[in-house]
GROMACS .gro file of C-alpha atoms in nm:
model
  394
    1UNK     CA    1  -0.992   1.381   0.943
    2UNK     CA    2  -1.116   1.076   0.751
    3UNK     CA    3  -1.155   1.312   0.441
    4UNK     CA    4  -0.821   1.447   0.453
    5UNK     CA    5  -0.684   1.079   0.468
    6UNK     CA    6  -0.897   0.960   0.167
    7UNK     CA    7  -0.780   1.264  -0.060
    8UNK     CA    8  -0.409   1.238   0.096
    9UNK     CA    9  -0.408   0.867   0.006
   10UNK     CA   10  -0.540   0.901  -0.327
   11UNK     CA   11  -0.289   1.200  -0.421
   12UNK     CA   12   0.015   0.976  -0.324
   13UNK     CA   13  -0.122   0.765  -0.628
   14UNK     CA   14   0.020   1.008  -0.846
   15UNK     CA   15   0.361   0.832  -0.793
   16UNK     CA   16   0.300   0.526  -0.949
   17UNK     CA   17  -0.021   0.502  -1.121
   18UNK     CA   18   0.041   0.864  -1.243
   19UNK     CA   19   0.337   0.824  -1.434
   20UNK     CA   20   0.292   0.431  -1.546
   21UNK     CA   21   0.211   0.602  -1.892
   22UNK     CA   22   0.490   0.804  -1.946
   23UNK     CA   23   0.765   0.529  -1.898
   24UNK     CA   24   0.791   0.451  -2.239
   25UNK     CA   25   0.835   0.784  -2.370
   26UNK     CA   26   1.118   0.849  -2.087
   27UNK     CA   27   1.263   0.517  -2.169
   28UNK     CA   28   1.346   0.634  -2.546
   29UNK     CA   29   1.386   1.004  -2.460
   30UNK     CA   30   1.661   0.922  -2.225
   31UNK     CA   31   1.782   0.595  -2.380
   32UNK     CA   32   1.712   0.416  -2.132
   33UNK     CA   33   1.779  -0.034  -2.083
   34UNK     CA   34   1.505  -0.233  -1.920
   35UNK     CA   35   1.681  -0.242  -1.589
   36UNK     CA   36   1.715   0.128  -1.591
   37UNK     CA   37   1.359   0.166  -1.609
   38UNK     CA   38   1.289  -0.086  -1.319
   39UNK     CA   39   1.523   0.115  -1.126
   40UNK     CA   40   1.281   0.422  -1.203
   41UNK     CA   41   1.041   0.218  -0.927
   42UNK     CA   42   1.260   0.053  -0.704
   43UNK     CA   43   1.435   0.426  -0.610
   44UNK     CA   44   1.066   0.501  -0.526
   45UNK     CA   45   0.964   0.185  -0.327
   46UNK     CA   46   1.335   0.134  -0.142
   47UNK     CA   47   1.292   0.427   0.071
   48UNK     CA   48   0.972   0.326   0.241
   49UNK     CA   49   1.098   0.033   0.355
   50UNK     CA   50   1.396   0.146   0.528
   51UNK     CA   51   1.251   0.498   0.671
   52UNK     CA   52   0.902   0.381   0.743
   53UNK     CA   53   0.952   0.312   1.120
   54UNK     CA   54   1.121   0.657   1.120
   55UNK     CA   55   0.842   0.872   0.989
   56UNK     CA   56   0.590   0.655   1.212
   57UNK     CA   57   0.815   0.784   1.513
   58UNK     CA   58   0.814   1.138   1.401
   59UNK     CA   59   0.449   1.144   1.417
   60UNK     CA   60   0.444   0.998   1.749
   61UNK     CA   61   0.699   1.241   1.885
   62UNK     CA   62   0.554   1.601   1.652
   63UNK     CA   63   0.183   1.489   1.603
   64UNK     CA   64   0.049   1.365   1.272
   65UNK     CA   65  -0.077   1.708   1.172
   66UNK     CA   66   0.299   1.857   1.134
   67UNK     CA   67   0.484   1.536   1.016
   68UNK     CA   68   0.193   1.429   0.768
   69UNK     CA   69   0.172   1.759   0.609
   70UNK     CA   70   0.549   1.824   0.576
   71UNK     CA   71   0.511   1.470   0.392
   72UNK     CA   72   0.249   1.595   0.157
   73UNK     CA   73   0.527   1.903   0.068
   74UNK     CA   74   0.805   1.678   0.022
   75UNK     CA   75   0.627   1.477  -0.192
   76UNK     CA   76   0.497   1.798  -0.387
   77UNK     CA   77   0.910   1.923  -0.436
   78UNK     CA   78   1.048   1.628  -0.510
   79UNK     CA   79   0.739   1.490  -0.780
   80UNK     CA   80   0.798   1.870  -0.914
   81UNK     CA   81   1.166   1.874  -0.906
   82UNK     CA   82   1.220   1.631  -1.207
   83UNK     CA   83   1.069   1.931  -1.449
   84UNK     CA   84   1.348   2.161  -1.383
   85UNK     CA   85   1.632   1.893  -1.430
   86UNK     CA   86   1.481   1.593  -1.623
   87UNK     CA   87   1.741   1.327  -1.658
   88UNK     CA   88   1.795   0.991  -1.505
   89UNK     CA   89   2.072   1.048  -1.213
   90UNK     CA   90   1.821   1.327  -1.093
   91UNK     CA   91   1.473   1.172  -1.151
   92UNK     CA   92   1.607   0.862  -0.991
   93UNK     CA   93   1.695   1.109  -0.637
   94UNK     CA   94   1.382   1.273  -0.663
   95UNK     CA   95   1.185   0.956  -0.653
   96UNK     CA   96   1.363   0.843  -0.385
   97UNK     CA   97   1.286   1.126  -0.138
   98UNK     CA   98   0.917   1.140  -0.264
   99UNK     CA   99   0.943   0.762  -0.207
  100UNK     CA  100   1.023   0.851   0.157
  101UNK     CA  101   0.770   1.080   0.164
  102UNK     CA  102   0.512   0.822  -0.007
  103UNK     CA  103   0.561   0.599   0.260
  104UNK     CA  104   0.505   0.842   0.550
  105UNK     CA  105   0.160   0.960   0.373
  106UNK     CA  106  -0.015   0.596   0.340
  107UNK     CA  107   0.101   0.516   0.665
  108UNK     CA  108  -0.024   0.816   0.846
  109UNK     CA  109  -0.365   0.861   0.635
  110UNK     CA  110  -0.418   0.475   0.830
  111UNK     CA  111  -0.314   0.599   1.093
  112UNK     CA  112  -0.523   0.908   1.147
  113UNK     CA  113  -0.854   0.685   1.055
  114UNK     CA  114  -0.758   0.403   1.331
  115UNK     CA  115  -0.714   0.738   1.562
  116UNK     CA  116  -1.102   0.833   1.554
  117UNK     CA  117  -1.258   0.497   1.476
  118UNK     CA  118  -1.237   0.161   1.599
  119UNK     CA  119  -1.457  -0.151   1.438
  120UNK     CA  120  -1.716  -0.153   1.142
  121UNK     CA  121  -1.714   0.205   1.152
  122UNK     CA  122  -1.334   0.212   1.089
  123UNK     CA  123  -1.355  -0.032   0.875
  124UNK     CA  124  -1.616   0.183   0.659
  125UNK     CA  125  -1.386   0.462   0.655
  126UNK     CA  126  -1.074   0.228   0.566
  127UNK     CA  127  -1.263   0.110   0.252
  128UNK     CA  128  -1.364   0.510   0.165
  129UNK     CA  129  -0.996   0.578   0.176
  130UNK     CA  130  -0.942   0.245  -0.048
  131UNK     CA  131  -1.202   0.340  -0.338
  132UNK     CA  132  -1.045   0.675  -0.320
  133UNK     CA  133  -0.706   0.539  -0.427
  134UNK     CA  134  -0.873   0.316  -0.680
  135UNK     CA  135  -1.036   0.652  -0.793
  136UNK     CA  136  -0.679   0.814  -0.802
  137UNK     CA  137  -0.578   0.511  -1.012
  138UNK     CA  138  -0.808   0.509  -1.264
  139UNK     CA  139  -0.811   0.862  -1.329
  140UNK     CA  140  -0.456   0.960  -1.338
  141UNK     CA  141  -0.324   0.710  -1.599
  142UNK     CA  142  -0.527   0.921  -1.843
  143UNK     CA  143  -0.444   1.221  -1.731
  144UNK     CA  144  -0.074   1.159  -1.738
  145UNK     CA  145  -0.144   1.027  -2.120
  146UNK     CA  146  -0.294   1.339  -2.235
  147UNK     CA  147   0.009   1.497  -2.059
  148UNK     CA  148   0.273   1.295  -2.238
  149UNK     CA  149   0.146   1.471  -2.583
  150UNK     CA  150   0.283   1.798  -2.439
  151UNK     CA  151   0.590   1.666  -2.318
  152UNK     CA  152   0.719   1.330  -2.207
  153UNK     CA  153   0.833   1.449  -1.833
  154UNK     CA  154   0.453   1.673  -1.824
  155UNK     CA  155   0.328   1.397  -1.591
  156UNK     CA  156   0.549   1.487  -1.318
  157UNK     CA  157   0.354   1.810  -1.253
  158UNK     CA  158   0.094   1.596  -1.116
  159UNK     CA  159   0.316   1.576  -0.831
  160UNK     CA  160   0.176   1.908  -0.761
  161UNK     CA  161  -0.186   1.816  -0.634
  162UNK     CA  162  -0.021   1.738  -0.271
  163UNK     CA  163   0.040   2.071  -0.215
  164UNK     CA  164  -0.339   2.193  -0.145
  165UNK     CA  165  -0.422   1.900   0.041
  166UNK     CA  166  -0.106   1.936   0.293
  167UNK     CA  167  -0.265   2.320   0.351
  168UNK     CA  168  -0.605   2.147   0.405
  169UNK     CA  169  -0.440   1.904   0.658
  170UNK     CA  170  -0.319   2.184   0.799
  171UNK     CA  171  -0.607   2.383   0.832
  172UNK     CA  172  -0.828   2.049   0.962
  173UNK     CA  173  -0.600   1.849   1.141
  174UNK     CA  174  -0.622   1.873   1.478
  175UNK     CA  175  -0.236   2.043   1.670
  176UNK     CA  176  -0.064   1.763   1.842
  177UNK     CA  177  -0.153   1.762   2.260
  178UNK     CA  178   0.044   1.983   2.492
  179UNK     CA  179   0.198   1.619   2.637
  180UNK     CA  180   0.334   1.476   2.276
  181UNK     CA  181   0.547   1.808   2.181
  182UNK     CA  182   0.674   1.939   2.537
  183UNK     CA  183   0.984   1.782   2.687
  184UNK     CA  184   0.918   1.621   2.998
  185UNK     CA  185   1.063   1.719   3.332
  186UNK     CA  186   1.225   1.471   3.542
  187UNK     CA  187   0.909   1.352   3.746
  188UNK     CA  188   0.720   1.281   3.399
  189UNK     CA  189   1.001   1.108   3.267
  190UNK     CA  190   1.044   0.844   3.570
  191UNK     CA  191   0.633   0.782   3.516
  192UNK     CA  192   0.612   0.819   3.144
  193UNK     CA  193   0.526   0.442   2.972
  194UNK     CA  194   0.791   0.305   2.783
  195UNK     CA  195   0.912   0.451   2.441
  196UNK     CA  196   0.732   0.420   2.132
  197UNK     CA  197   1.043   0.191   1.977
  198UNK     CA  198   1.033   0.009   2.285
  199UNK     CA  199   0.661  -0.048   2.283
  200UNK     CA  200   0.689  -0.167   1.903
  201UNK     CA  201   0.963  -0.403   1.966
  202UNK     CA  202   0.793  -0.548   2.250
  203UNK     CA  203   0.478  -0.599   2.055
  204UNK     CA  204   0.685  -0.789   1.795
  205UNK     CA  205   0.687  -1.090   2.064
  206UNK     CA  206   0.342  -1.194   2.025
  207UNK     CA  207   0.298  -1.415   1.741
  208UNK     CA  208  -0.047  -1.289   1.660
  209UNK     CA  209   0.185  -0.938   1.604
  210UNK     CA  210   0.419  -1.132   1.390
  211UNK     CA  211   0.162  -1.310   1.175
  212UNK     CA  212  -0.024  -0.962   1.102
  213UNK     CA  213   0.318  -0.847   0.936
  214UNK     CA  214   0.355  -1.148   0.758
  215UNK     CA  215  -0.028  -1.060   0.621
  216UNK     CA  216   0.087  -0.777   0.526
  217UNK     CA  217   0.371  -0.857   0.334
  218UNK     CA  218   0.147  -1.118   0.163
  219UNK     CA  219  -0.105  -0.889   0.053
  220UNK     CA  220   0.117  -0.688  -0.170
  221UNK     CA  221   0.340  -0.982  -0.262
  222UNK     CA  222   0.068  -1.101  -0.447
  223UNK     CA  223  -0.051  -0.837  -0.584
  224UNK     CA  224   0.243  -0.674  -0.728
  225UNK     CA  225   0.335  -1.045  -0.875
  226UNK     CA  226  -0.028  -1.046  -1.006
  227UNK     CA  227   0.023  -0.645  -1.180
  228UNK     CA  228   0.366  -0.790  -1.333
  229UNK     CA  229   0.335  -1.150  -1.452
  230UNK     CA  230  -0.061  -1.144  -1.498
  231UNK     CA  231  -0.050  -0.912  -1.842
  232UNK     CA  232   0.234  -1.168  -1.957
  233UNK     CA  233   0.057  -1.485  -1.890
  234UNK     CA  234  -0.288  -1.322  -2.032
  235UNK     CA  235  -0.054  -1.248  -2.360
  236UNK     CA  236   0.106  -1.488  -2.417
  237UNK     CA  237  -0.098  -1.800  -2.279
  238UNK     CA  238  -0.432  -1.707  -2.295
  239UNK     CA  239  -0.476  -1.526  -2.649
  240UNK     CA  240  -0.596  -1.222  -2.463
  241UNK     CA  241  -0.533  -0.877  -2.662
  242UNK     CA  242  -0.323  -0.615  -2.448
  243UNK     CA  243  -0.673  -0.392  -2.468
  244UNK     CA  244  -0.851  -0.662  -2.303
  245UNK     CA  245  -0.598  -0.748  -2.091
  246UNK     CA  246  -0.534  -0.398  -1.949
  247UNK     CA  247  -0.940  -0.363  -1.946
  248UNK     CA  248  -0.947  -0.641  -1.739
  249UNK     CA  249  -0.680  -0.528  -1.496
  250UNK     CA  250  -0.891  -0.235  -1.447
  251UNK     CA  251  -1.213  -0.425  -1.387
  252UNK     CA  252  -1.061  -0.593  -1.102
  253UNK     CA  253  -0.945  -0.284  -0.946
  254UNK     CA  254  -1.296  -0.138  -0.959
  255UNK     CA  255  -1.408  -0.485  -0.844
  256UNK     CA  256  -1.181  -0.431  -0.546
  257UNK     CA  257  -1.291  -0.095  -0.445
  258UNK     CA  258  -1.673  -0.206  -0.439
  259UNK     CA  259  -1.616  -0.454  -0.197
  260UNK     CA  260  -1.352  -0.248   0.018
  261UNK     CA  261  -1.658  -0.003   0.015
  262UNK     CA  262  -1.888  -0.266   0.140
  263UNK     CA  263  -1.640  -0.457   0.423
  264UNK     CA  264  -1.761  -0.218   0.666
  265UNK     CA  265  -2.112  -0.431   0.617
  266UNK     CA  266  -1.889  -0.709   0.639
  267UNK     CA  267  -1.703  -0.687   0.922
  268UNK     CA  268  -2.045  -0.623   1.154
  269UNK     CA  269  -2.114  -1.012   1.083
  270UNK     CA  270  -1.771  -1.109   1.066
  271UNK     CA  271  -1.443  -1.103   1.225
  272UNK     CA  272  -1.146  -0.939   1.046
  273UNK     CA  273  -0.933  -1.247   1.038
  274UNK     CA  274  -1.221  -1.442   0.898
  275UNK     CA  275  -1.263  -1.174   0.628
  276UNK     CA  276  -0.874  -1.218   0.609
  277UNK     CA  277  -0.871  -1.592   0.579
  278UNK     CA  278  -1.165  -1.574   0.310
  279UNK     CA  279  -0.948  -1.357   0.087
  280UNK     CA  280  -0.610  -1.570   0.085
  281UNK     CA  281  -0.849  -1.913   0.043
  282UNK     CA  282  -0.977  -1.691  -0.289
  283UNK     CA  283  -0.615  -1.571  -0.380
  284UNK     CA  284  -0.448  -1.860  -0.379
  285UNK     CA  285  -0.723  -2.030  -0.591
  286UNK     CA  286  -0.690  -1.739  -0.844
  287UNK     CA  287  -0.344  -1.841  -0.828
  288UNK     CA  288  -0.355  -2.219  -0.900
  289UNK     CA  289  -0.611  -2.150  -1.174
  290UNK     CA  290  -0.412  -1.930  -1.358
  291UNK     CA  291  -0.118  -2.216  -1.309
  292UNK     CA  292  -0.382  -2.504  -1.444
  293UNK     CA  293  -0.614  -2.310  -1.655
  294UNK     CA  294  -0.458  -2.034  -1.845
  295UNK     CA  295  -0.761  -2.011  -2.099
  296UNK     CA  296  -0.897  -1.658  -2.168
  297UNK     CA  297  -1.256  -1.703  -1.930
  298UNK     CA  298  -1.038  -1.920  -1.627
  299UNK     CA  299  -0.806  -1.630  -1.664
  300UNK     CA  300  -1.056  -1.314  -1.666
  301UNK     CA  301  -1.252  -1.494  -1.375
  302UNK     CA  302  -0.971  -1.551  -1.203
  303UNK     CA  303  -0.808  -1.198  -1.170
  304UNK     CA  304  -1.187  -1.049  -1.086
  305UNK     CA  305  -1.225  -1.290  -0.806
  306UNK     CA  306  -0.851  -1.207  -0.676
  307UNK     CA  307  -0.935  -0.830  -0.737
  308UNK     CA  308  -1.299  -0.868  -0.503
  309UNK     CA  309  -1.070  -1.057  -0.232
  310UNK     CA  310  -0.794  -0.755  -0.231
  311UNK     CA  311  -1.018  -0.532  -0.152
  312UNK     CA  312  -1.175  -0.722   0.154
  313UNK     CA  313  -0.820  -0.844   0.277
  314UNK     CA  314  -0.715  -0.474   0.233
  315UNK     CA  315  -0.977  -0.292   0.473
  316UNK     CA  316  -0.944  -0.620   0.742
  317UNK     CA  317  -0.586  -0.595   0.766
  318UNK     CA  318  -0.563  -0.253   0.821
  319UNK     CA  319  -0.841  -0.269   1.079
  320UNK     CA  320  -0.650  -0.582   1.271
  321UNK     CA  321  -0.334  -0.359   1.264
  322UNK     CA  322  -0.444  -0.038   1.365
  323UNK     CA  323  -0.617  -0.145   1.668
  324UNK     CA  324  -0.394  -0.418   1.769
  325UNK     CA  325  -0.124  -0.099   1.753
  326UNK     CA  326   0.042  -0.025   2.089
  327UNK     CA  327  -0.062   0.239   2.280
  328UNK     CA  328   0.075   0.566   2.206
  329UNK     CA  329   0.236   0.400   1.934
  330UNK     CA  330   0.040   0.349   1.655
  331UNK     CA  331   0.159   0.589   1.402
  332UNK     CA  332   0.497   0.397   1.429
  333UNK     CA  333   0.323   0.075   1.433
  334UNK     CA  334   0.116   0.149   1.109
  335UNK     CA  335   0.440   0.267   0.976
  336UNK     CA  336   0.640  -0.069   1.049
  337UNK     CA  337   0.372  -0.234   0.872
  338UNK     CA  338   0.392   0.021   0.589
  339UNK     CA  339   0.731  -0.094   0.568
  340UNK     CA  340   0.659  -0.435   0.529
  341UNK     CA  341   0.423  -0.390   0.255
  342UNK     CA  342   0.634  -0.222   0.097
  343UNK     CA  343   0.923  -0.484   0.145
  344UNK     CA  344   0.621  -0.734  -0.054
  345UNK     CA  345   0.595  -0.478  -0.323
  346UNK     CA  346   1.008  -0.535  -0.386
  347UNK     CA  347   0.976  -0.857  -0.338
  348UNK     CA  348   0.736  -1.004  -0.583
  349UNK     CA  349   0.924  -0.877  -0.921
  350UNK     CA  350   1.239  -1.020  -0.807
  351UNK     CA  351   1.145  -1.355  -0.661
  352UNK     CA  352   0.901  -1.413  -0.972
  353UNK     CA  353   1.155  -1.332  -1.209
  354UNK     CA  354   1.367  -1.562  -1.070
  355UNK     CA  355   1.115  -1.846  -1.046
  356UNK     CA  356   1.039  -1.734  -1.456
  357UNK     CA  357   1.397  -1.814  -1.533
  358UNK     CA  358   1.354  -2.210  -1.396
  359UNK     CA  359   0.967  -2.285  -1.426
  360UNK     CA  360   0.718  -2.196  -1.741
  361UNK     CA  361   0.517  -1.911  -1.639
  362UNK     CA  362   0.227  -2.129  -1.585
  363UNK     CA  363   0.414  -2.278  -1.314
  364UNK     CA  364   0.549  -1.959  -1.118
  365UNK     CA  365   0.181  -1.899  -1.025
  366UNK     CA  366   0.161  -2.287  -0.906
  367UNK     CA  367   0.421  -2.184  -0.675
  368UNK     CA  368   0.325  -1.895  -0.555
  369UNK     CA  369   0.016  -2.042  -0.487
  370UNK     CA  370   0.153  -2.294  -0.275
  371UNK     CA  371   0.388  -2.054  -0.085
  372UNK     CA  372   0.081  -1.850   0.013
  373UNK     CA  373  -0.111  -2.132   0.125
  374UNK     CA  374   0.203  -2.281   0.338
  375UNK     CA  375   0.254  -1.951   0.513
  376UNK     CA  376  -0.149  -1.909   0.608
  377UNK     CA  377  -0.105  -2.045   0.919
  378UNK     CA  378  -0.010  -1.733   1.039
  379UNK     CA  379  -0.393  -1.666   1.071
  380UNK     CA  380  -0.399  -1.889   1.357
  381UNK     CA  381  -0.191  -1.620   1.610
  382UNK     CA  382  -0.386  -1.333   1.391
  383UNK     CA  383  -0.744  -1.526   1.517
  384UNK     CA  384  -0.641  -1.565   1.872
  385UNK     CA  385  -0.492  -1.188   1.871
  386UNK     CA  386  -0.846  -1.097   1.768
  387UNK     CA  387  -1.042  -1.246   2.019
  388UNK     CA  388  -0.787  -1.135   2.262
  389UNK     CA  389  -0.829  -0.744   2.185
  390UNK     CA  390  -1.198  -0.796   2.145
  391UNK     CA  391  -1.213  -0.895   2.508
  392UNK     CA  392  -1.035  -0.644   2.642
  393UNK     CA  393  -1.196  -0.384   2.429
  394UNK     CA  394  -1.528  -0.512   2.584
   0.00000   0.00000   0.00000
């Protein structure tokens, strides 16, 4: 199961990371405004923030074998169907059901590792799944580049890699229980626990619950304000070359999946919200010195050490959330948070690009340093949620 999730994860990749190169040419094939191209993303992203909480409640209600799989096929058709029609009305539908479909697949390849594991061990097998998606994202770029020379829609075909895995999920996955797919009778309905939405929305009363969301939305906030405004502030700021700059960018990704690979070490002599706290402390110092210091070694040191911090908030948060899921709900748990991510991921370009428009670049860091570091006190309901379901797991 952990396999599956780790190649599953790292195939989604193929939406993003795989066609970053080809923007450019489909920009001047298709004639194509700035916006137009941002819109290329946000018709991805959109999706999984509205129908995450769905596709976390089909799983709970059809098993993850069936809904993950039939995720994996979506996302094969739509990434495909570009090739047969490629202009922008069409592309831009596509990408937003393999957005949907994008959504369901990270959530549930969580999901199915927080089924079978449950402490360091999970958190092991949540950093495998992380260096395979950095492995996704390293590779694919330059495959989609050699496939732009043939022509400059080729990269969509990558789209078609999901289509062995969802047969191997298939195949491996074990069939959902006799109890999840049957409809009750009358007697198992007056004793069944309450439903997954209600169990979810209930859980969203506990602050620790709350603050793990907020994490979440954190995590990618940053990091998606980092991927857009750090090549622009290296640039233009720091003297660096866009070579360096993009070699540095991937330095700190590999950075990231080292020490995801290693947090399973970590998290047997540490608690996941201390791991958690660590990483924003080291984030939001990134931050300020890229606000203060935006000279070429502050800058390079600073995106490493934020890229070794992602990868250790990254495996801790989706340990916290996984087993502080409720029960029988924790596809559509992992899902909610999926959607809050992927609310961050939205987020960042617009709020930084409005800050840009007021503040020297310099300064939009400043504050997004200081936002981060005002909303950290969420760790203090995260902490006490800790200790609370470390108690009652024993």
């Amino acid at each position: 199961m952990v396999a599956v999730a780790c190649v599953a994860a790292a195939v989604a990749t193929t939406g993003v990371q795989g066609l970053a190169p080809m923007l450019p040419a489909m920009q001047e094939a298709l004639s194509l405004d700035d916006a137009e191209v941002a819109l290329f993303t946000t018709a991805y992203l959109l999706p999984g923030v509205v129908l995450g909480v769905p596709a976390g409640l089909l799983a709970e209600r059809f098993g993850r074998r069936a809904v993950l799989c039939l995720s994996l096929a979506v996302f094969a058709v739509a990434g495909l169907a570009p090739l047969l029609a490629p202009s922008f009305v069409p592309i831009l539908v596509s990408r937003a059901v393999q957005g949907a479909a994008f959504g369901a697949i990270l959530a549930l390849t969580i999901t199915l590792i927080g089924d079978v594991l449950t402490g360091p061990a999970q958190a092991a097998a949540q950093g495998r799944r992380i260096v395979a998606m950095t492995v996704g994202e390293a590779v694919l770029p330059a495959v989609a580049g050699l496939l732009v020379a043939v022509a400059w829609y080729a990269p969509f075909a990558l789209s078609v890699l999901a289509v062995p895995v969802a047969l191997w999920g298939w195949f491996v996955l074990p069939p959902p229980s006799r109890s999840v797919v049957d409809r009750p009778d009358a007697g198992e309905r007056a004793a069944r626990p309450p439903s997954t939405l209600r169990q979810v929305g209930h859980s969203l009363r506990d602050g620790g619950i709350v603050g793990l969301q907020v994490l979440a939305f954190l995590r990618f906030f940053f990091k998606f304000a980092l991927l857009t405004y750090f090549p622009l502030l290296a640039v233009r700021e720091a003297g660096l070359s866009v070579a360096a700059t993009g070699i540095v960018l991937g330095a700190a990704s590999v950075l990231g999946a080292v020490t995801a690979a290693a947090s399973g070490r970590l998290l047997r002599r540490f608690r996941a919200a201390t791991v958690v706290a660590t990483s924003i402390v080291v984030t939001v110092a990134a931050f300020v010195v890229l606000g203060l210091v935006p000279q070429p070694v502050a800058v390079v040191a600073s995106l490493l050490a934020f890229g070794a911090a992602d990868g250790c908030y990254a495996v801790a948060q989706n340990v916290l959330v996984t087993e502080a899921a409720p029960p029988g709900a924790r596809a559509a748990f992992v899902s909610l948070t999926g959607a809050v991510r992927n609310l961050g991921k939205l987020a960042a370009p617009v709020a930084c690009g409005a800050l840009a428009v007021l503040l020297p670049l310099p300064s939009v860091f400043l504050v997004m340093a200081a936002a981060g570091a005002a909303l950290a006190f969420v760790l203090v309901p995260v902490s006490r949620l800790e200790t609370s379901l470390r108690r009652s797991h024993g």
